[in-house]
Coordinates of C-alpha atoms in Angstrom, one line a residue:
Chain A
M1 CA 111.1 175.7 68.3
I2 CA 109.3 174.0 71.2
T3 CA 111.9 171.3 71.2
Y4 CA 114.7 173.9 71.3
Y5 CA 113.2 175.6 74.3
A6 CA 112.6 172.2 76.0
C7 CA 116.2 171.2 75.5
C8 CA 117.3 174.6 76.9
F9 CA 115.1 173.7 79.8
A10 CA 117.0 170.4 80.1
V11 CA 120.3 172.2 80.4
V12 CA 118.8 174.5 83.1
L13 CA 117.6 171.4 85.0
L14 CA 121.0 169.9 84.9
L15 CA 122.6 173.1 86.2
T16 CA 120.0 173.7 88.9
Q17 CA 119.9 170.1 90.1
P18 CA 121.9 170.6 93.3
A19 CA 120.0 173.8 94.2
F20 CA 116.4 172.7 93.7
G21 CA 116.6 169.0 94.3
V22 CA 115.7 168.2 90.7
K23 CA 116.5 164.5 90.1
V24 CA 118.5 164.0 87.0
N25 CA 120.1 161.0 85.4
G26 CA 120.9 160.0 81.9
K27 CA 122.4 157.7 79.3
L28 CA 125.3 158.2 76.8
S29 CA 125.1 155.8 73.8
S30 CA 127.7 155.2 71.2
R31 CA 126.5 153.2 68.1
L32 CA 128.3 151.6 65.2
D33 CA 126.3 150.3 62.2
F34 CA 127.6 148.0 59.5
Y35 CA 125.7 147.4 56.3
P36 CA 127.2 144.3 54.6
D37 CA 125.0 144.5 51.5
N38 CA 125.1 148.3 50.8
A39 CA 124.3 149.4 47.3
D40 CA 126.7 151.6 45.4
G41 CA 126.5 155.2 46.6
T42 CA 125.1 154.3 50.0
A43 CA 126.9 154.1 53.4
S44 CA 128.7 150.9 54.3
E45 CA 128.9 151.9 57.9
G46 CA 127.6 154.5 60.3
R47 CA 128.6 156.1 63.6
S48 CA 126.3 158.0 65.9
G49 CA 126.1 159.1 69.5
E50 CA 123.2 160.0 71.7
V51 CA 122.7 161.7 75.0
K52 CA 119.5 161.0 76.9
I53 CA 118.6 163.1 80.0
D54 CA 115.8 162.2 82.3
A55 CA 114.8 164.6 85.0
F56 CA 111.9 165.2 87.3
H57 CA 110.9 167.4 90.2
D58 CA 108.1 167.0 92.6
F59 CA 106.5 169.9 94.4
E60 CA 103.4 169.5 96.5
K61 CA 101.2 167.1 94.5
N62 CA 102.6 168.2 91.2
R63 CA 105.4 166.8 89.0
I64 CA 107.5 168.2 86.2
V65 CA 109.0 165.5 83.9
G66 CA 111.6 165.9 81.2
E67 CA 113.1 163.3 78.9
F68 CA 115.4 164.8 76.3
I69 CA 117.3 163.2 73.4
F70 CA 120.3 164.7 71.6
R71 CA 121.5 162.5 68.8
G72 CA 124.2 163.1 66.3
D73 CA 125.2 161.0 63.3
E74 CA 128.4 161.2 61.3
K75 CA 126.6 161.2 57.9
D76 CA 122.9 160.7 58.2
N77 CA 120.9 164.0 58.7
G78 CA 117.7 162.0 59.2
R79 CA 119.0 160.4 62.4
R80 CA 120.2 163.7 63.9
I81 CA 117.6 165.0 66.3
T82 CA 117.1 167.2 69.3
E83 CA 113.9 166.0 70.9
A84 CA 111.8 166.5 74.0
R85 CA 110.4 163.0 74.1
Q86 CA 108.7 164.0 77.3
A87 CA 108.4 167.5 78.8
Y88 CA 105.2 167.8 80.8
F89 CA 103.6 169.2 83.9
R90 CA 101.4 166.8 85.9
S91 CA 98.8 168.0 88.4
P92 CA 95.8 166.4 90.1
F93 CA 92.5 168.1 89.7
A94 CA 88.9 167.0 90.3
G95 CA 89.9 163.3 90.6
F96 CA 91.9 163.4 87.4
D97 CA 95.6 163.6 86.8
F98 CA 96.2 166.2 84.2
F99 CA 99.3 166.3 81.9
V100 CA 100.3 169.3 79.8
G101 CA 103.2 169.0 77.4
N102 CA 105.0 166.4 75.4
R103 CA 104.3 162.8 76.5
Q104 CA 105.2 159.3 75.4
E105 CA 102.5 156.6 75.9
F106 CA 102.3 153.0 75.0
W107 CA 99.1 151.1 74.1
G108 CA 99.1 147.5 73.1
K109 CA 99.8 143.9 74.1
A110 CA 101.5 142.2 71.2
E111 CA 105.3 141.7 70.7
S112 CA 105.9 142.1 66.9
K113 CA 103.6 145.0 66.1
N114 CA 101.2 147.2 68.0
V115 CA 98.4 148.4 65.8
V116 CA 96.5 150.2 68.6
D117 CA 99.5 152.2 69.7
V118 CA 98.3 155.5 68.1
I119 CA 99.4 158.3 70.5
N120 CA 103.0 158.9 69.4
Q121 CA 104.7 159.3 66.1
S122 CA 107.6 156.9 65.4
D123 CA 111.1 158.2 65.4
A124 CA 111.7 155.7 62.6
A125 CA 115.1 157.1 61.6
A126 CA 116.4 156.2 65.0
N127 CA 115.8 152.5 64.2
E128 CA 115.3 151.7 67.8
G129 CA 112.1 149.8 67.6
K130 CA 109.2 150.5 69.9
S131 CA 111.2 152.9 72.2
G132 CA 112.0 155.2 69.3
K133 CA 109.1 157.7 69.5
L134 CA 108.5 161.4 69.3
G135 CA 106.8 163.2 72.1
A136 CA 103.1 164.0 71.5
P137 CA 102.4 167.7 72.3
S138 CA 99.2 167.2 74.2
I139 CA 96.8 167.8 77.1
S140 CA 95.8 164.6 78.6
A141 CA 93.8 163.4 81.7
E142 CA 93.8 160.1 83.5
R143 CA 91.5 158.8 86.2
Y144 CA 91.3 155.5 88.1
L145 CA 87.7 154.3 88.0
D146 CA 86.1 151.2 89.6
I147 CA 85.8 149.7 86.1
G148 CA 89.4 150.5 85.0
D149 CA 91.8 153.3 84.0
L150 CA 90.4 156.0 81.8
Q151 CA 92.7 158.2 79.6
L152 CA 91.5 161.2 77.6
W153 CA 93.9 162.8 75.1
Y154 CA 93.9 166.0 73.1
I155 CA 97.0 166.2 70.8
S156 CA 97.5 169.8 69.6
S157 CA 99.8 169.3 66.6
F158 CA 101.1 166.5 64.4
R159 CA 104.7 165.2 64.5
E160 CA 105.9 163.9 61.1
K161 CA 107.6 160.5 60.9
T162 CA 111.4 160.7 60.7
F163 CA 113.2 159.2 57.7
N164 CA 116.8 158.4 57.1
D165 CA 118.7 160.1 54.3
S166 CA 118.4 158.5 50.9
D167 CA 122.0 157.2 51.0
A168 CA 121.6 156.0 54.6
H169 CA 119.9 152.9 56.0
P170 CA 117.2 151.8 56.0
S171 CA 116.0 153.9 53.1
S172 CA 114.1 153.5 49.8
G173 CA 117.0 155.2 48.1
V174 CA 115.2 158.4 47.1
P175 CA 114.7 161.6 49.2
V176 CA 111.5 162.1 51.0
S177 CA 109.7 165.3 50.0
S178 CA 107.5 167.6 52.1
A179 CA 104.5 166.0 53.7
Q180 CA 101.0 166.4 52.4
Y181 CA 97.9 166.0 54.6
A182 CA 94.3 164.9 54.0
R183 CA 93.2 167.4 56.6
K184 CA 93.2 171.0 55.5
E185 CA 94.8 172.2 58.8
G186 CA 97.8 170.0 58.0
K187 CA 100.2 169.4 60.9
Y188 CA 98.2 171.8 63.1
A189 CA 95.0 169.7 63.0
D190 CA 93.8 168.4 66.4
D191 CA 93.8 164.8 67.3
F192 CA 91.5 163.2 70.0
A193 CA 91.8 159.8 71.7
A194 CA 90.5 157.9 74.7
R195 CA 91.2 154.5 76.3
L196 CA 89.7 152.5 79.0
S197 CA 91.8 149.6 80.3
S198 CA 91.1 147.1 83.0
F199 CA 91.8 143.6 84.2
A200 CA 89.7 140.8 85.7
G201 CA 91.3 137.6 86.9
D202 CA 93.6 136.4 84.2
W203 CA 92.4 138.8 81.6
D204 CA 93.7 142.3 80.8
L205 CA 91.4 144.2 78.5
A206 CA 91.3 147.7 76.9
G207 CA 89.2 149.6 74.4
S208 CA 90.2 152.8 72.7
V209 CA 89.0 155.4 70.1
F210 CA 91.0 157.7 67.9
Y211 CA 90.2 160.6 65.6
G212 CA 93.1 162.3 64.0
T213 CA 95.9 162.1 61.5
A214 CA 97.2 158.6 60.8
R215 CA 100.7 158.2 62.2
D216 CA 102.1 156.2 59.2
P217 CA 102.1 158.1 55.9
I218 CA 101.1 156.6 52.6
L219 CA 104.3 156.8 50.5
S220 CA 104.2 157.3 46.7
V221 CA 107.0 158.0 44.3
N222 CA 106.5 161.3 42.5
S223 CA 106.1 161.6 38.7
N224 CA 109.8 161.8 37.9
G225 CA 110.7 159.0 40.3
R226 CA 113.1 161.1 42.2
A227 CA 111.3 161.6 45.5
L228 CA 108.9 159.9 47.9
N229 CA 105.8 161.8 48.8
P230 CA 104.5 161.1 52.3
H231 CA 100.7 161.7 52.5
Y232 CA 99.0 161.6 55.9
A233 CA 95.4 160.4 56.0
L234 CA 92.6 161.3 58.4
Q235 CA 91.9 158.2 60.5
K236 CA 88.9 157.4 62.6
S237 CA 89.3 154.1 64.5
I238 CA 88.3 151.9 67.3
G239 CA 90.9 149.7 69.0
F240 CA 90.6 146.6 71.2
E241 CA 93.2 144.8 73.2
A242 CA 93.1 141.6 75.3
Q243 CA 95.7 139.4 77.0
Y244 CA 95.1 136.2 78.8
T245 CA 97.8 135.4 81.3
G246 CA 98.0 131.7 82.0
N247 CA 100.6 129.9 84.1
V248 CA 103.2 129.7 81.3
T249 CA 101.2 130.8 78.3
L250 CA 100.2 134.3 77.2
L251 CA 97.5 134.8 74.6
K252 CA 97.4 138.3 73.0
W253 CA 95.1 140.2 70.8
E254 CA 95.1 143.7 69.3
S255 CA 92.8 145.0 66.6
L256 CA 92.1 148.3 65.0
H257 CA 89.1 149.0 62.8
G258 CA 88.1 152.2 61.1
T259 CA 88.3 154.4 58.1
Q260 CA 91.1 156.4 56.5
S261 CA 90.4 159.4 54.2
S262 CA 93.3 160.2 51.9
L263 CA 94.2 161.2 48.3
I264 CA 93.0 157.8 47.2
G265 CA 89.6 158.3 48.8
A266 CA 88.0 157.0 52.0
H267 CA 88.4 153.3 52.8
D268 CA 87.5 151.1 55.7
F269 CA 90.4 149.2 57.2
A270 CA 91.1 146.5 59.7
A271 CA 94.4 145.7 61.3
A272 CA 95.0 143.0 63.9
V273 CA 97.7 141.0 65.7
A274 CA 96.9 137.6 67.4
G275 CA 99.7 136.0 69.3
I276 CA 100.8 133.3 71.8
E277 CA 103.9 133.3 74.0
Y278 CA 104.9 130.1 75.8
T279 CA 107.7 130.2 78.3
Y280 CA 109.8 127.3 79.7
Y281 CA 110.9 128.6 83.0
G282 CA 114.1 127.0 84.3
A283 CA 114.6 125.2 81.1
F284 CA 117.0 122.2 81.0
E285 CA 117.2 122.3 84.8
T286 CA 119.1 125.6 84.6
I287 CA 118.0 129.1 85.6
W288 CA 117.4 130.0 81.9
D289 CA 113.9 130.9 80.6
I290 CA 113.1 130.1 77.0
G291 CA 110.1 131.9 75.4
L292 CA 108.5 130.8 72.2
I293 CA 106.6 133.5 70.4
G294 CA 104.1 133.1 67.5
E295 CA 102.0 135.9 66.1
I296 CA 99.9 136.6 63.0
Q297 CA 99.6 140.2 61.7
H298 CA 96.9 141.4 59.4
D299 CA 96.8 145.0 58.1
D300 CA 94.9 146.0 55.0
R301 CA 96.0 149.7 55.1
P302 CA 98.0 151.0 52.2
Q303 CA 100.8 151.9 54.6
A304 CA 101.4 148.2 55.6
A305 CA 104.4 146.3 54.2
A306 CA 102.1 143.4 53.5
N307 CA 98.5 142.3 54.2
Q308 CA 99.7 139.4 56.4
F309 CA 102.8 138.4 58.2
C310 CA 103.4 135.2 60.2
V311 CA 105.9 135.9 63.0
A312 CA 107.9 133.3 64.9
G313 CA 110.3 134.2 67.7
L314 CA 112.6 132.9 70.4
R315 CA 113.5 134.7 73.6
L316 CA 116.3 133.5 75.9
V317 CA 116.6 135.1 79.3
F318 CA 119.7 133.8 81.2
N319 CA 118.7 135.2 84.6
D320 CA 122.4 135.9 85.4
I321 CA 123.9 138.8 87.2
A322 CA 124.6 140.5 83.8
D323 CA 121.0 140.2 82.8
S324 CA 122.0 138.6 79.5
N325 CA 119.2 138.0 77.1
F326 CA 118.6 137.2 73.4
L327 CA 115.6 137.7 71.1
F328 CA 115.1 136.3 67.6
L329 CA 112.1 137.3 65.5
A330 CA 111.3 136.2 61.9
S331 CA 108.4 137.7 59.9
V332 CA 107.3 136.0 56.7
D333 CA 104.8 137.2 54.1
R334 CA 104.2 134.1 52.0
K335 CA 102.0 135.9 49.5
T336 CA 104.7 138.1 48.1
D337 CA 107.5 135.9 49.3
Q338 CA 109.3 138.4 51.5
S339 CA 110.7 138.1 55.0
F340 CA 112.5 140.0 57.8
V341 CA 114.7 138.6 60.5
S342 CA 115.9 140.4 63.6
L343 CA 118.3 139.4 66.3
E344 CA 119.0 141.2 69.5
A345 CA 121.3 140.4 72.3
S346 CA 122.2 142.5 75.3
R347 CA 124.1 142.2 78.6
R348 CA 125.4 144.4 81.4
I349 CA 129.1 145.0 81.7
N350 CA 129.0 146.7 85.1
D351 CA 126.7 148.9 87.1
V352 CA 127.0 151.8 84.6
T353 CA 127.7 150.1 81.3
S354 CA 125.8 147.8 79.0
V355 CA 126.2 146.5 75.5
K356 CA 123.7 145.6 72.8
L357 CA 124.1 143.8 69.5
T358 CA 121.3 143.9 67.0
S359 CA 121.0 142.8 63.4
Q360 CA 118.3 143.1 60.8
F361 CA 118.1 141.1 57.5
Y362 CA 115.6 141.7 54.7
N363 CA 114.8 139.1 52.1
A364 CA 112.4 139.5 49.1
R365 CA 111.9 137.7 45.8
T366 CA 110.8 140.8 44.0
T367 CA 112.3 144.3 44.2
T368 CA 108.8 145.9 44.1
S369 CA 107.8 144.4 47.5
A370 CA 108.3 146.5 50.6
F371 CA 111.3 144.5 51.8
G372 CA 112.6 144.2 48.2
Q373 CA 113.2 148.0 48.3
L374 CA 115.2 147.5 51.5
S375 CA 117.4 144.7 50.1
D376 CA 120.6 146.7 50.7
D377 CA 119.6 147.7 54.3
D378 CA 120.7 144.6 56.1
A379 CA 122.4 145.9 59.3
I380 CA 124.5 144.8 62.2
T381 CA 124.6 147.3 65.0
F382 CA 126.7 147.5 68.1
T383 CA 125.6 149.9 70.9
L384 CA 127.5 150.8 74.0
N385 CA 125.5 152.5 76.8
I386 CA 126.9 154.4 79.7
F387 CA 124.5 155.4 82.4
F388 CA 125.0 158.4 84.7
Chain B
M1 CA 132.7 101.0 121.8
K2 CA 129.8 98.6 121.4
L3 CA 128.0 100.3 124.2
A4 CA 128.6 103.7 122.7
T5 CA 127.3 102.6 119.3
V6 CA 124.1 101.2 120.9
T7 CA 123.7 104.3 122.9
T8 CA 124.0 106.4 119.9
F9 CA 121.5 104.2 118.0
V10 CA 119.0 104.4 120.8
T11 CA 119.5 108.2 121.0
I12 CA 118.9 108.6 117.3
A13 CA 116.0 106.1 117.3
S14 CA 114.3 107.8 120.2
A15 CA 114.8 111.2 118.6
V16 CA 113.3 110.0 115.4
M17 CA 110.3 108.4 117.2
T18 CA 109.9 111.6 119.3
T19 CA 110.0 113.8 116.2
A20 CA 107.5 111.5 114.5
A21 CA 105.3 111.5 117.5
I22 CA 105.2 115.3 117.8
A23 CA 105.3 116.4 114.1
S24 CA 102.0 118.1 114.4
P25 CA 100.2 119.8 111.5
E26 CA 97.8 121.5 113.9
K27 CA 100.5 123.1 116.0
G28 CA 102.5 124.0 112.9
L29 CA 99.4 125.9 111.5
E30 CA 98.8 127.5 114.9
I31 CA 102.3 128.9 114.9
A32 CA 102.0 130.2 111.3
I33 CA 98.7 131.9 112.1
E34 CA 100.0 133.4 115.3
A35 CA 103.1 134.7 113.4
D36 CA 100.8 136.2 110.7
S37 CA 98.4 137.8 113.2
R38 CA 101.3 139.5 115.1
D39 CA 102.2 141.4 111.9
K40 CA 98.6 142.5 111.2
G41 CA 97.8 146.2 111.1
F42 CA 101.0 147.6 109.7
G43 CA 98.9 149.2 106.9
N44 CA 101.7 150.1 104.6
S45 CA 105.4 150.4 104.6
T46 CA 108.4 151.5 102.6
A47 CA 112.1 150.7 102.7
Q48 CA 115.3 151.2 100.8
I49 CA 117.2 148.0 99.9
K50 CA 120.8 147.4 99.0
M51 CA 121.2 144.0 97.3
I52 CA 124.7 142.6 97.4
L53 CA 125.3 139.6 95.1
M54 CA 128.5 137.6 95.7
D55 CA 129.8 134.8 93.6
K56 CA 131.6 131.8 95.0
Y57 CA 135.0 133.6 94.7
G58 CA 133.8 136.5 96.8
Q59 CA 133.5 139.0 94.0
S60 CA 130.4 141.2 94.6
T61 CA 128.1 143.6 92.8
E62 CA 125.4 145.8 94.2
R63 CA 121.8 146.8 93.3
A64 CA 119.7 149.5 94.8
I65 CA 116.0 149.0 95.0
R66 CA 113.0 150.5 96.9
N67 CA 110.2 148.5 98.3
R68 CA 106.6 149.6 99.0
T69 CA 104.0 147.3 100.6
F70 CA 100.3 147.7 101.2
E71 CA 98.6 145.3 103.6
G72 CA 95.7 143.4 102.1
D73 CA 92.4 142.8 103.9
N74 CA 90.7 139.8 102.3
E75 CA 93.4 139.0 99.8
G76 CA 97.2 139.1 100.2
D77 CA 99.5 142.1 100.4
K78 CA 100.3 144.3 97.4
S79 CA 103.9 145.1 96.8
L80 CA 105.8 147.4 94.5
V81 CA 109.6 147.1 93.8
I82 CA 111.4 149.9 92.0
F83 CA 114.9 149.5 90.7
D84 CA 117.3 152.4 91.1
S85 CA 120.5 150.7 89.9
P86 CA 122.2 149.4 87.9
G87 CA 121.6 152.1 85.3
D88 CA 120.2 149.9 82.5
V89 CA 117.2 148.8 84.7
R90 CA 116.8 152.2 86.5
G91 CA 113.1 153.0 86.7
T92 CA 111.9 149.5 86.1
A93 CA 109.1 148.6 88.5
F94 CA 107.6 145.2 89.5
L95 CA 104.1 145.1 91.0
S96 CA 102.6 142.1 92.6
H97 CA 99.1 141.5 94.0
T98 CA 99.5 138.4 96.2
K99 CA 96.6 136.0 96.3
K100 CA 96.0 133.7 99.2
A101 CA 94.8 130.8 97.1
D102 CA 95.2 131.6 93.4
S103 CA 98.3 132.6 91.4
D104 CA 99.5 136.1 92.1
D105 CA 98.9 138.9 89.6
Q106 CA 102.1 140.5 88.5
W107 CA 103.0 143.4 86.2
L108 CA 106.3 144.9 85.0
Y109 CA 106.8 148.5 84.0
L110 CA 109.5 149.0 81.3
P111 CA 110.5 152.7 81.4
A112 CA 112.2 152.9 77.9
L113 CA 108.9 151.8 76.3
K114 CA 106.6 153.4 78.9
R115 CA 104.9 149.9 78.8
V116 CA 103.1 148.1 81.6
K117 CA 103.4 144.4 80.8
R118 CA 101.4 141.7 82.6
I119 CA 103.7 138.7 83.3
A120 CA 103.0 135.1 84.2
S121 CA 103.4 134.5 87.9
S122 CA 104.3 130.8 87.6
N123 CA 108.0 131.8 87.4
K124 CA 108.2 131.4 91.2
A125 CA 111.4 129.5 91.2
G126 CA 113.2 131.9 88.9
P127 CA 115.9 134.2 90.3
F128 CA 115.0 137.7 91.2
M129 CA 117.4 140.2 89.5
G130 CA 120.0 137.4 89.1
S131 CA 120.2 137.0 92.8
E132 CA 119.9 133.9 95.0
F133 CA 116.4 135.1 96.0
S134 CA 113.6 133.6 93.8
Y135 CA 110.4 135.4 93.1
E136 CA 108.6 133.3 95.7
D137 CA 111.2 134.2 98.3
I138 CA 110.4 137.9 97.9
A139 CA 106.6 137.5 97.6
S140 CA 104.3 138.2 100.5
Q141 CA 104.2 135.1 102.7
E142 CA 100.5 134.2 103.2
V143 CA 99.4 131.5 105.6
E144 CA 97.3 129.7 102.9
K145 CA 100.3 129.2 100.6
Y146 CA 101.8 126.3 102.8
T147 CA 100.8 123.4 104.8
Y148 CA 102.7 123.1 108.1
K149 CA 104.3 120.5 110.4
Y150 CA 105.6 121.5 113.8
L151 CA 108.8 119.5 114.2
R152 CA 110.5 120.4 117.5
D153 CA 111.8 123.1 119.8
E154 CA 115.4 124.1 119.4
E155 CA 117.7 126.8 120.6
L156 CA 119.2 129.0 117.9
N157 CA 121.6 131.9 118.6
G158 CA 120.5 131.8 122.3
L159 CA 116.8 132.1 121.4
D160 CA 114.2 129.4 122.2
C161 CA 112.7 128.6 118.8
F162 CA 109.9 126.6 117.2
V163 CA 111.1 124.5 114.2
V164 CA 108.3 124.2 111.7
E165 CA 108.2 122.6 108.2
Y166 CA 106.5 124.7 105.5
D167 CA 105.3 122.6 102.5
P168 CA 104.4 124.8 99.5
V169 CA 100.8 124.2 98.3
D170 CA 101.7 125.3 94.7
R171 CA 103.4 122.6 92.8
K172 CA 105.2 125.2 90.7
S173 CA 107.2 126.2 93.8
G174 CA 110.9 125.5 93.5
Y175 CA 110.9 123.9 96.9
K176 CA 109.7 120.6 98.2
R177 CA 109.9 121.9 101.8
Q178 CA 111.2 124.7 104.0
I179 CA 112.4 124.3 107.5
V180 CA 111.8 127.5 109.5
W181 CA 113.2 128.5 112.9
M182 CA 111.0 131.0 114.6
D183 CA 111.5 132.4 118.1
K184 CA 108.8 131.6 120.7
S185 CA 108.7 135.1 122.3
E186 CA 108.0 137.3 119.2
Y187 CA 107.4 134.8 116.4
R188 CA 110.2 136.2 114.3
V189 CA 111.8 134.0 111.6
H190 CA 115.5 133.7 112.2
K191 CA 116.5 131.0 109.7
I192 CA 115.0 129.0 106.8
D193 CA 116.5 126.0 105.1
F194 CA 115.1 125.5 101.6
Y195 CA 115.0 122.0 100.1
D196 CA 114.7 121.7 96.3
R197 CA 112.3 119.5 94.5
K198 CA 114.7 116.5 94.8
D199 CA 114.7 117.2 98.6
A200 CA 118.4 118.3 98.6
L201 CA 119.4 121.2 100.7
L202 CA 119.4 124.2 98.3
K203 CA 119.7 127.4 100.2
T204 CA 119.7 128.8 103.7
L205 CA 118.3 132.2 104.6
T206 CA 119.2 134.0 107.8
Y207 CA 117.5 137.0 109.3
E208 CA 119.7 139.4 111.3
D209 CA 119.5 142.8 113.1
Y210 CA 115.8 142.8 114.0
N211 CA 114.2 146.1 115.0
Q212 CA 110.7 146.8 116.2
Y213 CA 108.6 149.6 114.7
Q214 CA 105.5 151.3 116.1
D215 CA 105.9 149.1 119.2
K216 CA 104.6 146.1 117.3
F217 CA 106.1 145.2 114.0
W218 CA 109.5 143.5 113.8
R219 CA 111.6 143.9 110.7
S220 CA 115.0 142.4 109.9
N221 CA 117.5 144.8 108.5
R222 CA 119.8 142.1 107.0
L223 CA 118.8 139.0 105.1
V224 CA 121.6 136.6 103.9
M225 CA 120.8 133.9 101.4
I226 CA 123.5 131.2 100.8
N227 CA 123.1 128.8 97.9
H228 CA 124.8 125.6 99.0
Q229 CA 124.7 124.1 95.5
T230 CA 126.4 127.0 93.7
G231 CA 128.4 128.7 96.5
K232 CA 126.8 132.0 95.7
K233 CA 125.4 134.4 98.2
T234 CA 123.0 137.4 98.2
E235 CA 122.6 139.9 101.0
L236 CA 119.6 142.3 101.4
V237 CA 120.3 145.3 103.6
F238 CA 117.2 147.3 104.5
T239 CA 117.3 150.9 105.6
D240 CA 114.9 153.7 106.2
W241 CA 111.9 151.7 107.2
K242 CA 108.7 153.8 107.3
F243 CA 105.2 152.7 108.2
Q244 CA 101.7 154.3 107.7
T245 CA 103.2 156.6 105.0
G246 CA 99.9 157.8 103.6
M247 CA 100.0 155.5 100.6
T248 CA 96.6 154.3 99.4
E249 CA 95.6 151.1 97.6
R250 CA 95.5 153.3 94.4
D251 CA 99.2 153.6 94.6
F252 CA 99.4 149.8 94.1
E253 CA 97.1 149.7 91.0
K254 CA 98.5 148.8 87.6
S255 CA 98.1 152.3 86.4
A256 CA 100.3 153.6 89.2
L257 CA 103.3 151.8 87.8
K258 CA 103.8 154.5 85.2
R259 CA 104.0 157.2 87.9
T260 CA 106.7 155.5 90.0
R261 CA 110.0 157.3 90.0

């Protein structure tokens, strides 16, 4: 209901833009997906469209911000969404900046996975990577201190992860049933988080704490095997982030330690990502930059696809007028012999149009592994974006 | 014919000897310090910039960006660049804390992710937004980042100018040297020839349409960079200069990147 009103608010913003000086712009996206290995009974292709509207209005020292997503899909109900990714009021008070409403926030340093990024729920059905998030309904405060930037968060209700339909992609092939929660208040349980981030010389550091409902559900197949049951655990965790920025080398670290209480009991957990990124600027006496990425992921939570992934990547930035770039990432879990490869290329066509080509390939030796269940979900996606 | 040749040789030889005799590091440094001191006290400033990129066939495309600068006391200036167009980079912001001796600290704000990302600052020679300006061209010019050689006096566009060689201290600079024409009356830069690491002429930057603000600070409203090796050209057209805008140092901290619009 909040989302509905927020989106009505977006329309009002658009209509009132000339009268009140509200600054509005947006993006219209058209997307085609192809699934070359689709199983019988699942989609071989998909078509969807999305309108994103950004608006803000400043008055005195305050600001109202709106970022609204309207996404339709030809077949996949899971991808359809009307979402106020951001819809908040910001005001300074007593040295703090206060934010009330839906917000999107990013915590983390690594490229392949951000274990400390706990504020927002993932809009996983959008399959848009890290930018596909659901707004966190919250009251938050930020203050710049001599020792760094302090953030305090109260998140008033929980957003469930979005899932694609069982015959869409990616999907485990069975419908997802209603969510269950370890906390008796269910989706209305309160979450709390805080973070202090700073930098000194070549080092960027941050520490955070979180008490609330874990963002990723533990998925189990029900007794008749015809549905997936998502169960959301209670999580208490401490996060740590570090990045060393050298001349051409970045060293990255993220870790999250804590406990999760769920149907299967209370368990301590640890998740971490360690990485290096080395960039050849002006490679081969051209204006190209070539980045080499290496990361190791560890995650012993039951929600993780595997305990350990080794990730290798290549980033090409052509530094041309069209901002052409290319990213390749391969994640390998040697223990259960499964891997995931993603390719992404994008460039600008003109001032208001850009195109993006992405592809995702899953490979697994056994059908019981996480990627084994996604064996028919290889995808090639073409997206056309028009900005207004 | 013979006499003419000899005369020419003598003229060239004496010019070379004169240049060698007066190529003065001390005077070069004095000129750079004087130019720097004349711009001290601007506090902070903002400007709108239209970037026009032209290929060698004359086809052009435009970018719109905003620039905010905060004058540093002990360290270099802090600058914030916000991209308004093209649409796919709208809202992206680039923050740089210039250091006099060390590498600059630089962050990028990616609006789609709401992510502030620290980036390596050694990419000095890389093109800024696909233009003919490199990151080091748009960075704050601090006296300590170069060694200097005063070369000669020369008239340029009717103005009596110093001609000074700037040699970058940082070996990661894309340039072996820069030859700078600066007028003697106001110490404003009018032209720079950039020589690449192989000492070949790479680019020429000209500064046009100077205006004075607050009875002290001169700013050029049109910068034209021509790349002699590719035939490409980039123009920066500045409008709406404002000084002492009420911005504080806090507006140039890493956390402020998320609030830029």
